[in-house]
PDB file of C-alpha atoms in Angstrom:
ATOM      1  CA  MET A 168       0.045   0.052  -0.173  1.00 48.00           C
ATOM      2  CA  PRO A 169       1.539   3.398  -0.892  1.00 48.00           C
ATOM      3  CA  ARG A 170       2.230   5.952   1.931  1.00 49.00           C
ATOM      4  CA  SER A 171       0.322   8.799   2.296  1.00 48.00           C
ATOM      5  CA  PRO A 172       2.406  12.395   1.085  1.00 48.00           C
ATOM      6  CA  VAL A 173       1.072  13.881   4.465  1.00 44.00           C
ATOM      7  CA  LEU A 174       3.142  11.729   6.637  1.00 41.00           C
ATOM      8  CA  PHE A 175       6.497  13.128   5.761  1.00 38.00           C
ATOM      9  CA  PRO A 176       5.898  16.844   6.753  1.00 40.00           C
ATOM     10  CA  LEU A 177       4.546  15.401  10.037  1.00 36.00           C
ATOM     11  CA  LEU A 178       7.799  13.324  10.255  1.00 36.00           C
ATOM     12  CA  LEU A 179       9.702  16.317  10.085  1.00 36.00           C
ATOM     13  CA  LEU A 180       8.196  18.079  12.943  1.00 38.00           C
ATOM     14  CA  LEU A 181       8.880  15.211  14.930  1.00 40.00           C
ATOM     15  CA  LEU A 182      12.514  15.168  14.665  1.00 38.00           C
ATOM     16  CA  PRO A 183      15.054  17.172  17.227  1.00 40.00           C
ATOM     17  CA  PRO A 184      16.124  20.495  16.876  1.00 39.00           C
ATOM     18  CA  LEU A 185      18.935  20.987  14.334  1.00 34.00           C
ATOM     19  CA  ALA A 186      22.626  21.700  15.194  1.00 33.00           C
ATOM     20  CA  PRO A 187      23.548  25.413  16.034  1.00 35.00           C
ATOM     21  CA  GLY A 188      25.528  25.274  12.811  1.00 32.00           C
ATOM     22  CA  LEU A 189      22.713  25.313  10.970  1.00 30.00           C
ATOM     23  CA  GLY A 190      21.422  28.456  12.330  1.00 30.00           C
ATOM     24  CA  LEU A 191      19.081  27.047  14.928  1.00 29.00           C
ATOM     25  CA  LEU A 192      20.118  26.612  18.882  1.00 34.00           C
ATOM     26  CA  SER A 193      20.170  23.546  21.013  1.00 34.00           C
ATOM     27  CA  ALA A 194      17.139  24.782  22.954  1.00 36.00           C
ATOM     28  CA  GLY A 195      14.965  25.215  20.244  1.00 37.00           C
ATOM     29  CA  GLY A 196      15.150  28.869  19.533  1.00 39.00           C
ATOM     30  CA  ARG A 197      15.941  30.552  16.406  1.00 42.00           C
ATOM     31  CA  ARG A 198      19.147  32.477  15.515  1.00 51.00           C
ATOM     32  CA  PRO A 199      19.971  34.436  12.346  1.00 54.00           C
ATOM     33  CA  LEU A 200      22.038  32.326  10.012  1.00 73.00           C
ATOM     34  CA  CYS A 201      25.633  32.991   9.802  1.00 82.00           C
ATOM     35  CA  GLY A 202      26.868  34.759   6.677  1.00 83.00           C
ATOM     36  CA  PRO A 203      30.235  36.085   5.653  1.00 87.00           C
ATOM     37  CA  CYS A 204      32.056  37.634   8.581  1.00 88.00           C
ATOM     38  CA  ARG A 205      32.535  41.194   8.093  1.00 86.00           C
ATOM     39  CA  LEU A 206      34.662  42.719  10.844  1.00 85.00           C
ATOM     40  CA  GLU A 207      33.250  46.152   9.527  1.00 85.00           C
ATOM     41  CA  ARG A 208      29.958  45.637  10.899  1.00 84.00           C
ATOM     42  CA  CYS A 209      31.124  44.436  14.197  1.00 85.00           C
ATOM     43  CA  PRO A 210      29.944  46.495  17.062  1.00 79.00           C
ATOM     44  CA  ALA A 211      32.990  48.733  18.614  1.00 77.00           C
ATOM     45  CA  PRO A 212      34.703  46.414  20.990  1.00 66.00           C
ATOM     46  CA  ALA A 213      33.891  47.242  24.851  1.00 67.00           C
ATOM     47  CA  ARG A 214      35.903  47.111  28.196  1.00 71.00           C
ATOM     48  CA  CYS A 215      35.295  43.351  29.119  1.00 74.00           C
ATOM     49  CA  PRO A 216      35.126  42.678  32.632  1.00 65.00           C
ATOM     50  CA  ALA A 217      37.101  39.793  32.086  1.00 64.00           C
ATOM     51  CA  PRO A 218      39.973  40.913  29.768  1.00 60.00           C
ATOM     52  CA  GLY A 219      42.420  38.745  28.495  1.00 59.00           C
ATOM     53  CA  ILE A 220      40.208  35.919  27.484  1.00 67.00           C
ATOM     54  CA  PRO A 221      39.559  35.832  23.784  1.00 69.00           C
ATOM     55  CA  ALA A 222      35.941  35.086  22.635  1.00 79.00           C
ATOM     56  CA  ARG A 223      33.997  35.420  19.451  1.00 81.00           C
ATOM     57  CA  ASP A 224      29.782  35.811  18.757  1.00 78.00           C
ATOM     58  CA  GLU A 225      27.960  32.580  17.760  1.00 76.00           C
ATOM     59  CA  CYS A 226      29.206  32.876  14.292  1.00 81.00           C
ATOM     60  CA  GLY A 227      32.747  32.901  15.153  1.00 82.00           C
ATOM     61  CA  CYS A 228      33.230  36.436  13.763  1.00 86.00           C
ATOM     62  CA  CYS A 229      32.743  39.579  16.092  1.00 85.00           C
ATOM     63  CA  ALA A 230      34.653  39.739  19.332  1.00 83.00           C
ATOM     64  CA  ARG A 231      32.697  39.628  22.356  1.00 81.00           C
ATOM     65  CA  CYS A 232      32.797  39.835  26.187  1.00 81.00           C
ATOM     66  CA  LEU A 233      32.587  36.983  28.373  1.00 83.00           C
ATOM     67  CA  GLY A 234      30.569  37.550  31.457  1.00 83.00           C
ATOM     68  CA  ALA A 235      32.736  37.501  35.089  1.00 82.00           C
ATOM     69  CA  GLU A 236      31.794  35.978  37.998  1.00 85.00           C
ATOM     70  CA  GLY A 237      28.694  37.707  39.206  1.00 84.00           C
ATOM     71  CA  ALA A 238      27.718  38.962  35.942  1.00 84.00           C
ATOM     72  CA  SER A 239      24.157  38.375  34.267  1.00 85.00           C
ATOM     73  CA  CYS A 240      24.131  35.949  31.525  1.00 86.00           C
ATOM     74  CA  GLY A 241      21.575  34.399  28.990  1.00 83.00           C
ATOM     75  CA  GLY A 242      18.517  36.997  28.024  1.00 78.00           C
ATOM     76  CA  ARG A 243      17.735  37.945  24.867  1.00 77.00           C
ATOM     77  CA  ASP A 244      21.423  38.681  23.777  1.00 73.00           C
ATOM     78  CA  GLY A 245      22.753  35.498  24.727  1.00 75.00           C
ATOM     79  CA  ALA A 246      25.478  36.781  27.206  1.00 80.00           C
ATOM     80  CA  ARG A 247      27.881  34.119  28.038  1.00 82.00           C
ATOM     81  CA  CYS A 248      30.063  33.213  31.026  1.00 85.00           C
ATOM     82  CA  GLY A 249      33.532  32.844  31.405  1.00 82.00           C
ATOM     83  CA  PRO A 250      35.816  29.929  31.361  1.00 80.00           C
ATOM     84  CA  GLU A 251      34.892  27.615  34.140  1.00 83.00           C
ATOM     85  CA  LEU A 252      31.641  29.688  34.801  1.00 88.00           C
ATOM     86  CA  VAL A 253      28.053  28.314  34.294  1.00 90.00           C
ATOM     87  CA  CYS A 254      24.884  30.578  33.989  1.00 90.00           C
ATOM     88  CA  ALA A 255      22.829  29.709  37.005  1.00 88.00           C
ATOM     89  CA  SER A 256      19.078  30.518  36.765  1.00 84.00           C
ATOM     90  CA  ARG A 257      17.820  33.156  39.064  1.00 80.00           C
ATOM     91  CA  ALA A 258      14.605  33.179  41.535  1.00 73.00           C
ATOM     92  CA  ALA A 259      11.450  33.939  39.722  1.00 69.00           C
ATOM     93  CA  GLY A 260      11.156  37.868  39.773  1.00 66.00           C
ATOM     94  CA  ALA A 261      14.582  38.579  40.624  1.00 66.00           C
ATOM     95  CA  ALA A 262      15.562  39.590  37.037  1.00 65.00           C
ATOM     96  CA  PRO A 263      14.152  39.255  33.363  1.00 70.00           C
ATOM     97  CA  GLU A 264      12.971  36.246  32.530  1.00 70.00           C
ATOM     98  CA  GLY A 265      15.675  33.996  30.653  1.00 73.00           C
ATOM     99  CA  THR A 266      18.413  35.611  32.326  1.00 82.00           C
ATOM    100  CA  GLY A 267      20.869  34.235  34.718  1.00 88.00           C
ATOM    101  CA  LEU A 268      24.231  34.845  36.958  1.00 89.00           C
ATOM    102  CA  CYS A 269      27.614  33.600  36.156  1.00 89.00           C
ATOM    103  CA  VAL A 270      28.769  31.604  38.891  1.00 91.00           C
ATOM    104  CA  CYS A 271      31.873  29.136  39.321  1.00 92.00           C
ATOM    105  CA  ALA A 272      31.087  25.593  39.007  1.00 88.00           C
ATOM    106  CA  GLN A 273      33.427  25.049  41.737  1.00 89.00           C
ATOM    107  CA  ARG A 274      31.881  26.727  44.785  1.00 87.00           C
ATOM    108  CA  GLY A 275      33.885  28.000  47.906  1.00 91.00           C
ATOM    109  CA  THR A 276      36.657  30.279  48.992  1.00 93.00           C
ATOM    110  CA  VAL A 277      40.311  28.795  48.334  1.00 95.00           C
ATOM    111  CA  CYS A 278      43.632  30.075  49.620  1.00 95.00           C
ATOM    112  CA  GLY A 279      46.210  31.410  46.725  1.00 94.00           C
ATOM    113  CA  SER A 280      49.893  31.000  46.981  1.00 91.00           C
ATOM    114  CA  ASP A 281      50.077  34.787  47.205  1.00 90.00           C
ATOM    115  CA  GLY A 282      48.554  34.440  50.465  1.00 90.00           C
ATOM    116  CA  ARG A 283      45.101  36.052  49.461  1.00 92.00           C
ATOM    117  CA  SER A 284      41.683  34.404  49.982  1.00 93.00           C
ATOM    118  CA  TYR A 285      39.547  34.275  46.637  1.00 92.00           C
ATOM    119  CA  PRO A 286      35.909  33.913  46.818  1.00 91.00           C
ATOM    120  CA  SER A 287      36.078  30.850  44.349  1.00 92.00           C
ATOM    121  CA  VAL A 288      38.688  29.085  42.552  1.00 92.00           C
ATOM    122  CA  CYS A 289      37.382  30.727  39.132  1.00 89.00           C
ATOM    123  CA  ALA A 290      38.356  34.239  40.944  1.00 88.00           C
ATOM    124  CA  LEU A 291      41.721  32.764  41.642  1.00 90.00           C
ATOM    125  CA  ARG A 292      42.538  31.478  37.988  1.00 86.00           C
ATOM    126  CA  LEU A 293      41.641  34.831  36.429  1.00 83.00           C
ATOM    127  CA  ARG A 294      43.738  36.421  38.605  1.00 84.00           C
ATOM    128  CA  ALA A 295      46.415  34.064  37.782  1.00 85.00           C
ATOM    129  CA  ARG A 296      45.628  34.556  34.075  1.00 78.00           C
ATOM    130  CA  HIS A 297      46.254  38.442  34.322  1.00 75.00           C
ATOM    131  CA  ALA A 298      49.555  37.958  36.447  1.00 72.00           C
ATOM    132  CA  SER A 299      50.856  35.265  33.813  1.00 62.00           C
ATOM    133  CA  HIS A 300      52.848  37.668  31.722  1.00 59.00           C
ATOM    134  CA  THR A 301      54.716  38.837  34.495  1.00 59.00           C
ATOM    135  CA  HIS A 302      54.959  36.027  37.290  1.00 60.00           C
ATOM    136  CA  PRO A 303      54.227  32.863  34.836  1.00 59.00           C
ATOM    137  CA  GLY A 304      53.020  29.978  36.848  1.00 62.00           C
ATOM    138  CA  HIS A 305      53.430  32.131  40.365  1.00 80.00           C
ATOM    139  CA  LEU A 306      49.531  32.203  41.629  1.00 88.00           C
ATOM    140  CA  ARG A 307      47.931  28.666  42.499  1.00 90.00           C
ATOM    141  CA  LYS A 308      45.601  27.324  44.640  1.00 91.00           C
ATOM    142  CA  ALA A 309      47.499  26.505  48.048  1.00 93.00           C
ATOM    143  CA  ARG A 310      44.603  25.114  49.887  1.00 92.00           C
ATOM    144  CA  ASP A 311      40.265  24.823  50.183  1.00 93.00           C
ATOM    145  CA  GLY A 312      39.006  27.587  52.412  1.00 92.00           C
ATOM    146  CA  PRO A 313      40.303  30.983  53.346  1.00 93.00           C
ATOM    147  CA  CYS A 314      44.265  31.799  54.048  1.00 95.00           C
ATOM    148  CA  GLU A 315      45.020  31.558  57.814  1.00 95.00           C
ATOM    149  CA  PHE A 316      46.477  34.571  59.321  1.00 95.00           C
ATOM    150  CA  ALA A 317      46.669  35.820  62.863  1.00 96.00           C
ATOM    151  CA  PRO A 318      44.481  38.195  64.799  1.00 97.00           C
ATOM    152  CA  VAL A 319      43.949  41.381  63.878  1.00 96.00           C
ATOM    153  CA  VAL A 320      42.182  44.324  65.762  1.00 97.00           C
ATOM    154  CA  ILE A 321      39.940  46.033  63.249  1.00 95.00           C
ATOM    155  CA  ILE A 322      38.025  48.356  65.382  1.00 96.00           C
ATOM    156  CA  PRO A 323      39.941  49.084  68.883  1.00 97.00           C
ATOM    157  CA  PRO A 324      37.652  49.749  72.065  1.00 97.00           C
ATOM    158  CA  ARG A 325      36.616  53.280  72.856  1.00 95.00           C
ATOM    159  CA  SER A 326      37.461  55.044  76.315  1.00 95.00           C
ATOM    160  CA  ALA A 327      34.136  55.344  78.141  1.00 97.00           C
ATOM    161  CA  HIS A 328      33.271  58.058  80.853  1.00 96.00           C
ATOM    162  CA  ASN A 329      29.943  57.570  83.178  1.00 95.00           C
ATOM    163  CA  VAL A 330      28.622  58.429  86.583  1.00 95.00           C
ATOM    164  CA  THR A 331      28.347  55.660  89.726  1.00 95.00           C
ATOM    165  CA  GLY A 332      25.203  53.686  89.574  1.00 94.00           C
ATOM    166  CA  ALA A 333      25.094  54.168  85.627  1.00 96.00           C
ATOM    167  CA  GLN A 334      26.837  51.638  82.804  1.00 96.00           C
ATOM    168  CA  VAL A 335      29.504  51.823  80.346  1.00 97.00           C
ATOM    169  CA  TYR A 336      29.975  49.253  77.624  1.00 94.00           C
ATOM    170  CA  LEU A 337      33.360  48.596  75.235  1.00 97.00           C
ATOM    171  CA  SER A 338      33.661  46.552  72.274  1.00 97.00           C
ATOM    172  CA  CYS A 339      36.318  45.699  69.698  1.00 97.00           C
ATOM    173  CA  GLU A 340      36.314  43.904  66.225  1.00 97.00           C
ATOM    174  CA  VAL A 341      38.934  41.563  65.372  1.00 97.00           C
ATOM    175  CA  LYS A 342      39.740  39.103  62.342  1.00 95.00           C
ATOM    176  CA  ALA A 343      41.461  36.290  62.159  1.00 96.00           C
ATOM    177  CA  VAL A 344      41.368  32.688  60.589  1.00 95.00           C
ATOM    178  CA  PRO A 345      41.102  30.238  62.245  1.00 94.00           C
ATOM    179  CA  PRO A 346      38.554  31.943  64.599  1.00 93.00           C
ATOM    180  CA  PRO A 347      40.378  33.392  67.327  1.00 95.00           C
ATOM    181  CA  VAL A 348      39.455  33.316  71.375  1.00 96.00           C
ATOM    182  CA  ILE A 349      38.653  36.836  72.823  1.00 97.00           C
ATOM    183  CA  THR A 350      38.826  37.387  76.394  1.00 97.00           C
ATOM    184  CA  TRP A 351      38.380  41.009  78.128  1.00 97.00           C
ATOM    185  CA  ARG A 352      40.975  41.642  81.129  1.00 97.00           C
ATOM    186  CA  LYS A 353      41.532  44.669  83.439  1.00 96.00           C
ATOM    187  CA  VAL A 354      45.060  46.105  83.985  1.00 95.00           C
ATOM    188  CA  THR A 355      46.013  47.044  87.226  1.00 91.00           C
ATOM    189  CA  GLN A 356      49.139  47.644  89.168  1.00 87.00           C
ATOM    190  CA  SER A 357      50.749  45.176  91.834  1.00 85.00           C
ATOM    191  CA  PRO A 358      52.055  46.790  94.758  1.00 85.00           C
ATOM    192  CA  GLU A 359      55.439  45.889  93.667  1.00 87.00           C
ATOM    193  CA  GLY A 360      54.566  48.083  90.619  1.00 83.00           C
ATOM    194  CA  THR A 361      54.269  45.203  87.849  1.00 89.00           C
ATOM    195  CA  GLN A 362      51.384  44.952  85.471  1.00 89.00           C
ATOM    196  CA  VAL A 363      48.630  42.512  86.515  1.00 92.00           C
ATOM    197  CA  LEU A 364      45.792  41.136  84.181  1.00 94.00           C
ATOM    198  CA  GLU A 365      42.606  40.080  85.586  1.00 94.00           C
ATOM    199  CA  ASP A 366      40.528  37.893  83.575  1.00 95.00           C
ATOM    200  CA  LEU A 367      36.836  39.225  83.227  1.00 96.00           C
ATOM    201  CA  PRO A 368      33.903  38.472  84.330  1.00 95.00           C
ATOM    202  CA  GLY A 369      35.574  36.692  87.183  1.00 93.00           C
ATOM    203  CA  ASP A 370      33.994  37.109  90.351  1.00 93.00           C
ATOM    204  CA  HIS A 371      32.386  40.692  89.643  1.00 94.00           C
ATOM    205  CA  ILE A 372      28.618  40.338  89.630  1.00 96.00           C
ATOM    206  CA  ASN A 373      28.319  43.763  87.746  1.00 96.00           C
ATOM    207  CA  ILE A 374      29.884  42.676  84.698  1.00 97.00           C
ATOM    208  CA  ALA A 375      29.251  40.699  81.610  1.00 97.00           C
ATOM    209  CA  VAL A 376      31.018  39.792  78.558  1.00 97.00           C
ATOM    210  CA  LYS A 377      30.072  38.214  75.041  1.00 96.00           C
ATOM    211  CA  VAL A 378      31.655  37.429  71.902  1.00 96.00           C
ATOM    212  CA  ARG A 379      29.953  36.454  68.419  1.00 95.00           C
ATOM    213  CA  GLY A 380      30.900  35.961  64.837  1.00 92.00           C
ATOM    214  CA  GLY A 381      31.087  38.999  62.098  1.00 86.00           C
ATOM    215  CA  PRO A 382      29.644  41.477  61.213  1.00 87.00           C
ATOM    216  CA  SER A 383      32.338  41.436  58.821  1.00 85.00           C
ATOM    217  CA  ALA A 384      33.858  38.087  56.787  1.00 85.00           C
ATOM    218  CA  HIS A 385      36.357  35.895  59.217  1.00 89.00           C
ATOM    219  CA  GLY A 386      35.440  38.795  62.147  1.00 93.00           C
ATOM    220  CA  ALA A 387      34.076  38.635  65.598  1.00 96.00           C
ATOM    221  CA  ILE A 388      33.186  41.285  67.811  1.00 96.00           C
ATOM    222  CA  ALA A 389      33.594  41.348  71.616  1.00 97.00           C
ATOM    223  CA  TRP A 390      31.683  43.260  74.284  1.00 97.00           C
ATOM    224  CA  ILE A 391      32.202  44.028  78.154  1.00 97.00           C
ATOM    225  CA  LEU A 392      28.923  45.699  80.030  1.00 98.00           C
ATOM    226  CA  ILE A 393      29.677  47.179  83.652  1.00 97.00           C
ATOM    227  CA  ASN A 394      26.331  48.059  85.281  1.00 96.00           C
ATOM    228  CA  PRO A 395      25.986  49.804  87.776  1.00 96.00           C
ATOM    229  CA  LEU A 396      29.083  51.450  87.567  1.00 96.00           C
ATOM    230  CA  ARG A 397      31.365  51.814  90.491  1.00 95.00           C
ATOM    231  CA  LYS A 398      34.153  54.051  91.368  1.00 94.00           C
ATOM    232  CA  GLU A 399      36.297  51.245  91.465  1.00 94.00           C
ATOM    233  CA  ASP A 400      35.495  50.108  87.986  1.00 96.00           C
ATOM    234  CA  GLU A 401      37.716  52.813  86.718  1.00 96.00           C
ATOM    235  CA  GLY A 402      40.860  51.891  84.632  1.00 95.00           C
ATOM    236  CA  VAL A 403      42.165  50.284  81.565  1.00 97.00           C
ATOM    237  CA  TYR A 404      40.427  47.149  80.175  1.00 97.00           C
ATOM    238  CA  GLN A 405      42.394  45.313  77.524  1.00 97.00           C
ATOM    239  CA  CYS A 406      40.547  43.376  74.453  1.00 97.00           C
ATOM    240  CA  HIS A 407      42.881  40.467  73.996  1.00 97.00           C
ATOM    241  CA  SER A 408      42.714  37.737  70.978  1.00 97.00           C
ATOM    242  CA  ALA A 409      44.583  35.013  70.012  1.00 97.00           C
ATOM    243  CA  ASN A 410      44.610  31.758  67.693  1.00 96.00           C
ATOM    244  CA  GLY A 411      47.277  29.325  66.811  1.00 95.00           C
ATOM    245  CA  LEU A 412      49.030  31.929  64.477  1.00 96.00           C
ATOM    246  CA  GLY A 413      49.665  34.595  66.853  1.00 97.00           C
ATOM    247  CA  GLU A 414      47.812  37.117  69.190  1.00 97.00           C
ATOM    248  CA  ALA A 415      46.681  40.926  69.264  1.00 97.00           C
ATOM    249  CA  GLN A 416      45.637  43.344  71.819  1.00 96.00           C
ATOM    250  CA  SER A 417      44.380  46.722  72.293  1.00 97.00           C
ATOM    251  CA  HIS A 418      42.934  48.967  75.349  1.00 96.00           C
ATOM    252  CA  GLY A 419      40.081  51.290  76.323  1.00 97.00           C
ATOM    253  CA  THR A 420      39.880  53.276  79.468  1.00 97.00           C
ATOM    254  CA  VAL A 421      36.877  53.674  81.738  1.00 97.00           C
ATOM    255  CA  THR A 422      36.535  56.676  84.067  1.00 97.00           C
ATOM    256  CA  VAL A 423      34.190  56.781  86.695  1.00 96.00           C
ATOM    257  CA  SER A 424      32.822  60.140  88.284  1.00 94.00           C
ATOM    258  CA  ASP A 425      31.142  60.335  91.969  1.00 90.00           C
ATOM    259  CA  LEU A 426      27.309  60.714  90.923  1.00 86.00           C
ATOM    260  CA  SER A 427      27.153  62.164  94.725  1.00 81.00           C
ATOM    261  CA  LEU A 428      29.582  65.086  93.709  1.00 79.00           C
ATOM    262  CA  TYR A 429      27.117  66.073  90.853  1.00 70.00           C
ATOM    263  CA  ARG A 430      23.838  66.213  92.942  1.00 63.00           C
ATOM    264  CA  ALA A 431      22.000  69.433  93.495  1.00 58.00           C
ATOM    265  CA  PRO A 432      22.610  71.282  96.969  1.00 60.00           C
ATOM    266  CA  HIS A 433      19.381  71.041  99.105  1.00 58.00           C
ATOM    267  CA  PHE A 434      18.173  74.446  99.955  1.00 56.00           C
ATOM    268  CA  PRO A 435      15.102  74.273 102.577  1.00 61.00           C
ATOM    269  CA  ALA A 436      11.715  75.485 101.422  1.00 60.00           C
ATOM    270  CA  LEU A 437      10.448  79.061 102.151  1.00 57.00           C
ATOM    271  CA  ASP A 438       8.037  77.994 104.785  1.00 59.00           C
ATOM    272  CA  ASP A 439      10.784  75.988 106.982  1.00 54.00           C
ATOM    273  CA  ARG A 440      12.571  79.250 107.326  1.00 52.00           C
ATOM    274  CA  MET A 441       9.815  81.086 108.682  1.00 50.00           C
TER     275      MET A 441
END
């Protein structure tokens, strides 16, 4: 029995999309057919966020920018990501439909041989590509995770002043990897004149200390609260931080005024003097 001539066009509709080189994208979306390459028709080259990475458009003609880590990708223009980056879709409503974000295929912070921490191995390799002309083979990944370093005081404690019965607090911010141990100490003098460090809060029921991570990456912030304030709480307070690579400290001074000296003198009422 002869085949119906209607079946052949139907079979064409069921075939998979043609290869990109034939003018169809692998996702099924059409694009213009590539004609002869005419460089004079190419748009003026822009300053690319990831320089030094040669790239051409889908027809292999005009120069195009590749998206750096964190750049937008996809969309109507078909923006592409740089080497070792993938175009990850965004949450609905966060960006125009069909666009994504260039992210590193290998997630996680890494430590470079230059002692700097990089947000991803892609960022490190991009930096190494730029530095290859002056220091070929110099920069490489030393280890996964951030580079380790001794504590550094970012924000030292500020000196404070108040009256007895009120309160004061001091704070300091420290950065270190691995995370440091932060303690507060009061600096005093012994009868012999030597420096004495008293760990706090100790037995002081009016002193509280607290330490938490942040607010910056690899940072920690520590507070000391003195409430109620007494005259004997006056002195120098040390914020001390330490990890396996070293230690750092910074000081703040607390001065206390006796509230009784600031009370207004009591004058007898007029009726009391009559």
